[in-house]
Amino acid sequence: MVHKKTGALALMAALLMSGSAYAEQRVLKYNADYDPIPLAAMEALIADFEAANPDVDVQLNNFDHEGYKTAIRNFLTADSPDLANWYAGNRMAPFVAAGQFMDVTDVWEANGLNEALGSAAASMTIDGKKWGVPYTYYQWGIYFNKDAYTAAGVDVPGPEGVDWATFVSNCEKFKAAGIDCLTTGTSALWPGAGIFDYMSLRTNGYEWHMDLTAGKIAWTDDSVRKVFAEWAKVQPYITANHAAIDWQDAAALLVQGKAANYVMGNFAVGVFKEGGMTNDNLGFMAFPEITPGIPRAEDAPTDTIHIPAGAKNVDDAKLFLAFVASADAQTKLNAAIGQLPTNKNSTVAADDPFISAGFKMLSEAYALAQFFDRDAPAEMAKAGMEGFQQFMVQPDQLDAILERLEQVRLQVYK
């Protein structure tokens, strides 16, 4: 009897202790907008974090993408979580300007992130301060069909790619062989923005491009015309009916060898391979340098996590940001979702040449743009992408296009 009673008391004491330990858990509220595969990857990461920090209970509240765009504007002002997903660059600027994201420069400095996340640093910085941490991105660049190069008698680019003069002169050889030098499908507009971004970044540089998307440069300025002058060199060699086809239709042209090059994001590799391409005939290269000496910036849409200004558990939120920014956490998360870690000390799958090439390219980049429709406000982005599409169809209408974009700029950035 004594033993049973002692056992019962011990059990009760243990339950009380576990109850009090549970009651002492600190809650970390996290609002996000993950698709199913990234959601599972982040849940696995949260489990790792909780195992290392058993006194923290991370409560993830997941929204669908479209719903989240509205929800974040509401919860940042009313019922703030401790962590929130968003995007780098100009997409985070309005929340920073409104005082709704917290300065987390201390997290970067305490964890050596200025070096480890060096390529993403510029897109996380406003007014010299860091406003969140990036956890994943993916590269854009030029995907090409090696068989189309061979068929046209053009040298297949090596890992270092080609210079702009060579790329442009090659277009004439592809045309002679009946192959589109450059393909795209702009029925949904955004693929054309990828071409514009690179023309802009390579002609005038990252800072200029960010000033343009922030509304600080007139679309009628001579510096803008310089960008379109370079674009005009390849415009005659772009798939003629691009405005009537979507990006997957253009991917099919690359797969079939009817087009040689495609400015696109790494998510398209799966589509190229479903069409029958392999690592043997699918190539990748960085977009060529246009203006010599301009530091190489890349389009790399970057997903980020921020601490809202109204967060209640700031200490644990900063602990979580440091964890998500770490090399090991980013290696695990990005392996699960098939994207790239922003921490240059992470590792990527050696058996995927496109992931490996993208990781090297982005880790060494001077800075990262977020893609035109993320970097510019929605109304400017739409007008801009309509203008890019029209320019590729009617290059002689450039003056009218730039005048129209300038009128939109004056309306949007009041």
Short mmCIF file of C-alpha atoms in Angstrom, two decimals:
data_model
loop_
_atom_site.label_atom_id
_atom_site.label_comp_id
_atom_site.label_asym_id
_atom_site.label_seq_id
_atom_site.Cartn_x
_atom_site.Cartn_y
_atom_site.Cartn_z
CA MET A 1 0.00 0.00 0.00
CA VAL A 2 2.75 2.38 0.96
CA HIS A 3 4.50 1.72 -2.29
CA LYS A 4 1.32 2.33 -4.26
CA LYS A 5 0.63 5.54 -2.38
CA THR A 6 4.20 6.72 -2.86
CA GLY A 7 3.91 5.84 -6.54
CA ALA A 8 0.65 7.73 -6.84
CA LEU A 9 2.12 10.78 -5.11
CA ALA A 10 5.16 10.63 -7.33
CA LEU A 11 2.94 10.38 -10.40
CA MET A 12 0.82 13.30 -9.23
CA ALA A 13 3.95 15.37 -8.56
CA ALA A 14 5.28 14.51 -12.00
CA LEU A 15 2.00 15.52 -13.61
CA LEU A 16 1.95 18.78 -11.69
CA MET A 17 5.53 19.47 -12.71
CA SER A 18 4.88 18.68 -16.35
CA GLY A 19 1.75 20.82 -16.20
CA SER A 20 3.64 23.75 -14.74
CA ALA A 21 6.42 23.29 -17.31
CA TYR A 22 3.79 23.29 -20.06
CA ALA A 23 2.18 26.38 -18.59
CA GLU A 24 5.54 28.13 -18.70
CA GLN A 25 5.92 27.59 -22.44
CA ARG A 26 6.22 30.88 -24.27
CA VAL A 27 3.98 31.23 -27.32
CA LEU A 28 5.42 32.44 -30.63
CA LYS A 29 2.69 33.35 -33.11
CA TYR A 30 3.69 33.04 -36.77
CA ASN A 31 1.47 34.09 -39.70
CA ALA A 32 2.45 32.70 -43.12
CA ASP A 33 1.21 31.86 -46.62
CA TYR A 34 2.84 28.56 -47.58
CA ASP A 35 1.82 26.20 -50.37
CA PRO A 36 1.55 22.54 -49.24
CA ILE A 37 5.16 21.43 -49.91
CA PRO A 38 6.84 24.49 -48.32
CA LEU A 39 4.33 24.26 -45.45
CA ALA A 40 5.44 20.70 -44.64
CA ALA A 41 9.10 21.79 -44.90
CA MET A 42 8.57 24.72 -42.51
CA GLU A 43 6.60 22.55 -40.06
CA ALA A 44 9.59 20.17 -39.96
CA LEU A 45 11.88 23.13 -39.29
CA ILE A 46 9.59 24.41 -36.53
CA ALA A 47 9.74 20.95 -34.92
CA ASP A 48 13.55 21.20 -34.95
CA PHE A 49 13.40 24.66 -33.39
CA GLU A 50 10.98 23.52 -30.66
CA ALA A 51 13.15 20.50 -29.90
CA ALA A 52 16.11 22.84 -29.36
CA ASN A 53 13.92 25.33 -27.47
CA PRO A 54 11.40 23.22 -25.52
CA ASP A 55 10.11 26.26 -23.64
CA VAL A 56 8.83 27.83 -26.90
CA ASP A 57 5.55 26.86 -28.60
CA VAL A 58 5.49 28.08 -32.23
CA GLN A 59 1.89 28.49 -33.39
CA LEU A 60 1.79 28.68 -37.20
CA ASN A 61 -1.30 30.24 -38.76
CA ASN A 62 -1.23 29.55 -42.51
CA PHE A 63 -3.22 31.56 -45.11
CA ASP A 64 -3.65 31.11 -48.86
CA HIS A 65 -1.51 33.53 -50.92
CA GLU A 66 -4.26 35.87 -52.10
CA GLY A 67 -5.98 35.98 -48.73
CA TYR A 68 -2.68 36.75 -47.06
CA LYS A 69 -2.09 39.91 -49.12
CA THR A 70 -5.22 41.40 -47.52
CA ALA A 71 -4.79 39.77 -44.11
CA ILE A 72 -1.27 41.13 -43.51
CA ARG A 73 -2.48 44.71 -43.90
CA ASN A 74 -5.10 44.03 -41.25
CA PHE A 75 -3.14 42.01 -38.69
CA LEU A 76 -0.12 44.34 -38.74
CA THR A 77 -2.36 47.14 -37.50
CA ALA A 78 -4.82 45.21 -35.31
CA ASP A 79 -3.81 41.80 -33.94
CA SER A 80 -0.10 41.44 -34.60
CA PRO A 81 1.67 38.04 -34.58
CA ASP A 82 5.32 37.71 -33.53
CA LEU A 83 6.49 36.61 -37.00
CA ALA A 84 5.11 37.21 -40.50
CA ASN A 85 6.06 36.09 -44.00
CA TRP A 86 6.63 38.62 -46.75
CA TYR A 87 9.12 39.53 -49.50
CA ALA A 88 12.38 41.45 -49.82
CA GLY A 89 13.19 44.73 -51.56
CA ASN A 90 10.54 47.25 -52.52
CA ARG A 91 7.78 44.82 -51.48
CA MET A 92 8.70 45.28 -47.80
CA ALA A 93 9.33 49.04 -48.13
CA PRO A 94 5.73 50.20 -47.45
CA PHE A 95 5.57 48.20 -44.19
CA VAL A 96 8.98 49.55 -43.15
CA ALA A 97 7.94 53.11 -44.00
CA ALA A 98 4.71 52.67 -42.00
CA GLY A 99 6.69 51.47 -38.96
CA GLN A 100 5.04 48.03 -39.10
CA PHE A 101 8.19 45.89 -39.36
CA MET A 102 10.85 45.81 -36.64
CA ASP A 103 14.53 46.62 -37.20
CA VAL A 104 16.43 43.32 -36.79
CA THR A 105 19.93 44.59 -37.59
CA ASP A 106 21.06 43.15 -34.24
CA VAL A 107 20.08 39.62 -35.36
CA TRP A 108 22.21 40.03 -38.50
CA GLU A 109 25.21 41.35 -36.58
CA ALA A 110 25.05 38.81 -33.74
CA ASN A 111 24.87 35.85 -36.13
CA GLY A 112 27.34 36.87 -38.85
CA LEU A 113 24.54 37.19 -41.40
CA ASN A 114 26.01 40.19 -43.23
CA GLU A 115 28.62 37.77 -44.54
CA ALA A 116 26.59 34.53 -44.70
CA LEU A 117 23.59 36.20 -46.38
CA GLY A 118 25.74 38.72 -48.26
CA SER A 119 24.02 38.57 -51.65
CA ALA A 120 20.58 39.15 -50.08
CA ALA A 121 21.78 41.92 -47.74
CA ALA A 122 21.00 44.84 -50.10
CA SER A 123 17.43 43.68 -50.68
CA MET A 124 16.86 43.39 -46.89
CA THR A 125 18.29 46.85 -46.15
CA ILE A 126 16.43 50.17 -45.94
CA ASP A 127 17.99 53.25 -44.34
CA GLY A 128 21.05 51.20 -43.42
CA LYS A 129 19.03 48.76 -41.29
CA LYS A 130 17.88 45.16 -41.79
CA TRP A 131 14.15 44.48 -41.59
CA GLY A 132 13.85 40.68 -41.71
CA VAL A 133 15.69 37.55 -42.83
CA PRO A 134 15.49 35.72 -46.17
CA TYR A 135 15.04 31.95 -46.10
CA THR A 136 14.73 30.93 -49.75
CA TYR A 137 15.10 32.25 -53.27
CA TYR A 138 15.52 30.92 -56.80
CA GLN A 139 17.50 32.15 -59.77
CA TRP A 140 16.50 33.61 -63.08
CA GLY A 141 18.83 33.48 -66.04
CA ILE A 142 19.07 32.08 -69.56
CA TYR A 143 18.11 28.44 -70.14
CA PHE A 144 19.22 27.15 -73.52
CA ASN A 145 18.91 24.14 -75.80
CA LYS A 146 22.38 22.82 -76.64
CA ASP A 147 20.99 20.86 -79.62
CA ALA A 148 19.59 24.09 -81.12
CA TYR A 149 23.02 25.69 -80.77
CA THR A 150 24.64 22.74 -82.52
CA ALA A 151 21.99 22.72 -85.27
CA ALA A 152 22.67 26.41 -86.00
CA GLY A 153 26.44 25.92 -85.94
CA VAL A 154 26.81 28.14 -82.86
CA ASP A 155 29.33 27.33 -80.12
CA VAL A 156 27.56 25.96 -77.04
CA PRO A 157 28.18 28.33 -74.08
CA GLY A 158 30.30 27.06 -71.22
CA PRO A 159 29.59 27.71 -67.52
CA GLU A 160 30.87 31.29 -67.88
CA GLY A 161 28.24 32.07 -70.54
CA VAL A 162 28.86 34.53 -73.39
CA ASP A 163 29.30 38.28 -73.70
CA TRP A 164 26.49 40.48 -75.03
CA ALA A 165 28.07 41.16 -78.42
CA THR A 166 28.42 37.41 -78.98
CA PHE A 167 24.85 36.73 -77.82
CA VAL A 168 23.49 39.35 -80.24
CA SER A 169 25.60 38.17 -83.20
CA ASN A 170 24.56 34.56 -82.51
CA CYS A 171 20.93 35.61 -83.00
CA GLU A 172 21.59 36.15 -86.71
CA LYS A 173 22.95 32.60 -87.00
CA PHE A 174 19.89 31.17 -85.27
CA LYS A 175 17.63 33.16 -87.60
CA ALA A 176 19.46 31.74 -90.63
CA ALA A 177 18.79 28.25 -89.24
CA GLY A 178 15.09 29.00 -88.72
CA ILE A 179 15.41 29.00 -84.92
CA ASP A 180 14.18 31.75 -82.58
CA CYS A 181 17.21 33.17 -80.79
CA LEU A 182 15.11 34.09 -77.74
CA THR A 183 11.70 32.83 -76.75
CA THR A 184 9.12 34.00 -74.25
CA GLY A 185 5.36 33.81 -73.78
CA THR A 186 3.81 37.09 -72.64
CA SER A 187 0.07 36.39 -72.71
CA ALA A 188 0.28 36.64 -68.90
CA LEU A 189 2.71 39.62 -69.23
CA TRP A 190 5.17 38.72 -66.41
CA PRO A 191 7.70 36.68 -68.46
CA GLY A 192 8.54 39.81 -70.48
CA ALA A 193 9.38 41.59 -67.24
CA GLY A 194 12.22 39.12 -66.68
CA ILE A 195 13.82 40.25 -69.94
CA PHE A 196 13.35 43.92 -69.03
CA ASP A 197 14.85 43.42 -65.58
CA TYR A 198 18.05 41.97 -67.01
CA MET A 199 18.30 44.61 -69.74
CA SER A 200 17.95 47.23 -67.00
CA LEU A 201 20.27 45.62 -64.43
CA ARG A 202 22.97 44.98 -67.05
CA THR A 203 22.70 48.37 -68.79
CA ASN A 204 22.41 50.76 -65.82
CA GLY A 205 22.98 48.63 -62.71
CA TYR A 206 21.15 47.58 -59.55
CA GLU A 207 20.83 50.97 -57.83
CA TRP A 208 19.44 52.59 -60.99
CA HIS A 209 16.98 49.72 -61.48
CA MET A 210 15.73 50.02 -57.91
CA ASP A 211 15.35 53.80 -58.32
CA LEU A 212 13.31 53.21 -61.47
CA THR A 213 10.97 50.73 -59.80
CA ALA A 214 10.69 53.10 -56.81
CA GLY A 215 9.43 55.85 -59.12
CA LYS A 216 12.50 58.09 -58.83
CA ILE A 217 13.40 58.09 -62.54
CA ALA A 218 11.21 59.36 -65.38
CA TRP A 219 10.38 56.71 -67.98
CA THR A 220 11.14 59.32 -70.64
CA ASP A 221 14.70 59.80 -69.32
CA ASP A 222 17.61 59.04 -71.68
CA SER A 223 18.88 56.38 -69.25
CA VAL A 224 15.64 54.42 -69.83
CA ARG A 225 16.07 54.75 -73.58
CA LYS A 226 19.54 53.20 -73.24
CA VAL A 227 17.91 50.06 -71.83
CA PHE A 228 15.48 49.78 -74.73
CA ALA A 229 18.27 50.48 -77.24
CA GLU A 230 20.03 47.32 -76.02
CA TRP A 231 16.75 45.37 -76.04
CA ALA A 232 16.15 46.50 -79.63
CA LYS A 233 19.26 44.57 -80.69
CA VAL A 234 17.55 41.23 -79.93
CA GLN A 235 13.89 42.25 -80.41
CA PRO A 236 13.77 41.05 -84.06
CA TYR A 237 14.86 37.56 -82.95
CA ILE A 238 12.25 37.00 -80.22
CA THR A 239 9.43 34.48 -80.90
CA ALA A 240 7.04 36.50 -83.08
CA ASN A 241 3.72 35.43 -81.53
CA HIS A 242 4.89 35.65 -77.89
CA ALA A 243 1.95 37.90 -76.94
CA ALA A 244 -0.49 35.10 -77.84
CA ILE A 245 1.25 32.28 -75.94
CA ASP A 246 1.93 31.55 -72.27
CA TRP A 247 5.25 30.67 -70.67
CA GLN A 248 4.67 26.91 -70.97
CA ASP A 249 4.03 27.25 -74.72
CA ALA A 250 7.37 29.04 -75.03
CA ALA A 251 8.98 26.30 -72.95
CA ALA A 252 7.72 23.79 -75.54
CA LEU A 253 9.50 25.78 -78.28
CA LEU A 254 12.77 25.50 -76.36
CA VAL A 255 12.21 21.77 -75.76
CA GLN A 256 11.54 21.16 -79.48
CA GLY A 257 14.65 23.09 -80.55
CA LYS A 258 12.53 25.75 -82.28
CA ALA A 259 14.04 28.29 -79.90
CA ALA A 260 17.59 28.47 -78.55
CA ASN A 261 17.36 30.63 -75.40
CA TYR A 262 14.75 31.48 -72.77
CA VAL A 263 15.01 34.09 -69.98
CA MET A 264 13.17 32.30 -67.19
CA GLY A 265 13.19 31.23 -63.54
CA ASN A 266 14.49 27.90 -62.28
CA PHE A 267 10.94 26.63 -61.60
CA ALA A 268 10.74 26.01 -65.37
CA VAL A 269 13.36 23.22 -65.30
CA GLY A 270 10.70 20.68 -64.33
CA VAL A 271 8.62 21.69 -67.37
CA PHE A 272 11.63 21.45 -69.70
CA LYS A 273 12.38 17.95 -68.39
CA GLU A 274 8.76 16.81 -68.55
CA GLY A 275 8.99 17.77 -72.24
CA GLY A 276 11.93 15.42 -72.69
CA MET A 277 15.02 17.55 -72.11
CA THR A 278 17.84 16.18 -69.97
CA ASN A 279 20.93 17.57 -68.25
CA ASP A 280 22.78 16.66 -71.45
CA ASN A 281 20.95 19.09 -73.75
CA LEU A 282 19.54 21.70 -71.33
CA GLY A 283 22.01 24.44 -70.42
CA PHE A 284 21.97 27.45 -68.09
CA MET A 285 23.96 30.68 -68.02
CA ALA A 286 23.85 34.05 -66.32
CA PHE A 287 22.46 36.89 -68.44
CA PRO A 288 25.43 38.47 -70.29
CA GLU A 289 27.18 41.63 -69.15
CA ILE A 290 26.08 44.63 -71.24
CA THR A 291 27.78 47.72 -69.75
CA PRO A 292 31.34 46.68 -68.79
CA GLY A 293 32.18 46.92 -65.11
CA ILE A 294 28.66 47.10 -63.69
CA PRO A 295 28.48 44.73 -60.68
CA ARG A 296 26.41 41.64 -61.51
CA ALA A 297 22.98 41.75 -59.90
CA GLU A 298 20.43 39.00 -60.48
CA ASP A 299 16.67 38.55 -60.40
CA ALA A 300 16.08 36.26 -57.44
CA PRO A 301 12.62 36.55 -55.88
CA THR A 302 13.33 36.19 -52.16
CA ASP A 303 10.91 35.00 -49.48
CA THR A 304 11.41 36.54 -46.06
CA ILE A 305 10.28 36.43 -42.43
CA HIS A 306 9.78 39.61 -40.40
CA ILE A 307 9.00 40.64 -36.83
CA PRO A 308 5.96 42.94 -36.81
CA ALA A 309 6.33 46.11 -34.75
CA GLY A 310 3.43 44.93 -32.56
CA ALA A 311 5.03 41.56 -31.72
CA LYS A 312 4.61 40.50 -28.08
CA ASN A 313 7.39 37.86 -27.90
CA VAL A 314 10.29 39.70 -29.55
CA ASP A 315 13.13 37.75 -27.88
CA ASP A 316 11.93 34.36 -29.13
CA ALA A 317 11.04 35.86 -32.52
CA LYS A 318 14.67 36.98 -32.91
CA LEU A 319 15.84 33.54 -31.80
CA PHE A 320 13.65 32.01 -34.52
CA LEU A 321 14.96 34.39 -37.20
CA ALA A 322 18.55 33.45 -36.33
CA PHE A 323 17.60 29.76 -36.53
CA VAL A 324 15.90 30.09 -39.94
CA ALA A 325 18.86 32.08 -41.27
CA SER A 326 21.36 29.40 -40.24
CA ALA A 327 23.16 27.31 -42.86
CA ASP A 328 21.81 23.97 -41.59
CA ALA A 329 18.17 25.10 -41.39
CA GLN A 330 18.33 26.59 -44.88
CA THR A 331 19.97 23.48 -46.31
CA LYS A 332 17.16 21.31 -44.92
CA LEU A 333 14.28 23.59 -45.90
CA ASN A 334 15.44 24.24 -49.46
CA ALA A 335 16.26 20.60 -50.15
CA ALA A 336 12.62 19.86 -49.32
CA ILE A 337 11.17 22.57 -51.57
CA GLY A 338 13.65 22.40 -54.46
CA GLN A 339 14.83 26.00 -54.15
CA LEU A 340 18.03 27.73 -53.08
CA PRO A 341 19.27 28.61 -49.58
CA THR A 342 20.17 32.29 -49.15
CA ASN A 343 22.94 31.34 -46.70
CA LYS A 344 26.09 30.82 -48.80
CA ASN A 345 27.43 28.32 -46.23
CA SER A 346 24.49 25.99 -46.86
CA THR A 347 24.81 23.05 -49.24
CA VAL A 348 22.70 22.07 -52.24
CA ALA A 349 22.16 18.84 -54.14
CA ALA A 350 25.29 18.18 -56.20
CA ASP A 351 23.30 15.99 -58.62
CA ASP A 352 21.18 18.94 -59.87
CA PRO A 353 23.37 21.11 -62.13
CA PHE A 354 20.78 23.91 -62.28
CA ILE A 355 20.43 24.16 -58.49
CA SER A 356 24.23 24.04 -58.17
CA ALA A 357 24.78 26.69 -60.87
CA GLY A 358 22.07 28.92 -59.42
CA PHE A 359 23.43 28.63 -55.88
CA LYS A 360 26.92 29.63 -57.03
CA MET A 361 25.62 32.47 -59.18
CA LEU A 362 23.38 33.97 -56.49
CA SER A 363 25.86 33.46 -53.64
CA GLU A 364 28.40 35.52 -55.62
CA ALA A 365 25.95 38.18 -56.85
CA TYR A 366 26.48 41.85 -55.99
CA ALA A 367 22.78 42.30 -55.19
CA LEU A 368 19.37 40.80 -55.91
CA ALA A 369 16.33 42.34 -57.55
CA GLN A 370 12.95 40.85 -56.68
CA PHE A 371 11.38 40.83 -60.17
CA PHE A 372 9.58 43.79 -61.73
CA ASP A 373 6.08 42.98 -60.46
CA ARG A 374 7.40 42.71 -56.88
CA ASP A 375 9.74 45.70 -57.05
CA ALA A 376 7.21 48.12 -58.57
CA PRO A 377 3.75 48.95 -57.13
CA ALA A 378 0.93 46.88 -58.68
CA GLU A 379 -0.43 49.61 -60.99
CA MET A 380 3.04 50.55 -62.26
CA ALA A 381 3.97 46.89 -62.67
CA LYS A 382 0.91 46.17 -64.81
CA ALA A 383 1.44 49.21 -67.04
CA GLY A 384 5.16 48.46 -67.31
CA MET A 385 4.63 44.84 -68.33
CA GLU A 386 2.02 45.89 -70.91
CA GLY A 387 4.60 48.33 -72.26
CA PHE A 388 7.33 45.68 -72.42
CA GLN A 389 5.02 43.34 -74.31
CA GLN A 390 4.06 46.09 -76.76
CA PHE A 391 7.71 47.06 -77.32
CA MET A 392 8.58 43.49 -78.30
CA VAL A 393 5.69 43.54 -80.82
CA GLN A 394 5.91 47.19 -81.96
CA PRO A 395 9.38 48.60 -81.23
CA ASP A 396 8.54 51.65 -83.36
CA GLN A 397 5.99 52.66 -80.70
CA LEU A 398 8.67 53.20 -78.02
CA ASP A 399 8.06 56.96 -77.65
CA ALA A 400 4.33 56.45 -77.06
CA ILE A 401 5.00 53.55 -74.65
CA LEU A 402 7.44 55.58 -72.55
CA GLU A 403 5.11 58.61 -72.48
CA ARG A 404 2.28 56.38 -71.24
CA LEU A 405 4.50 54.80 -68.56
CA GLU A 406 5.61 58.25 -67.42
CA GLN A 407 1.98 59.31 -66.97
CA VAL A 408 1.36 56.21 -64.84
CA ARG A 409 4.49 56.94 -62.80
CA LEU A 410 3.25 60.48 -62.03
CA GLN A 411 -0.08 59.03 -60.85
CA VAL A 412 1.25 56.09 -58.84
CA TYR A 413 4.11 57.67 -56.90
CA LYS A 414 2.41 60.78 -55.57
#
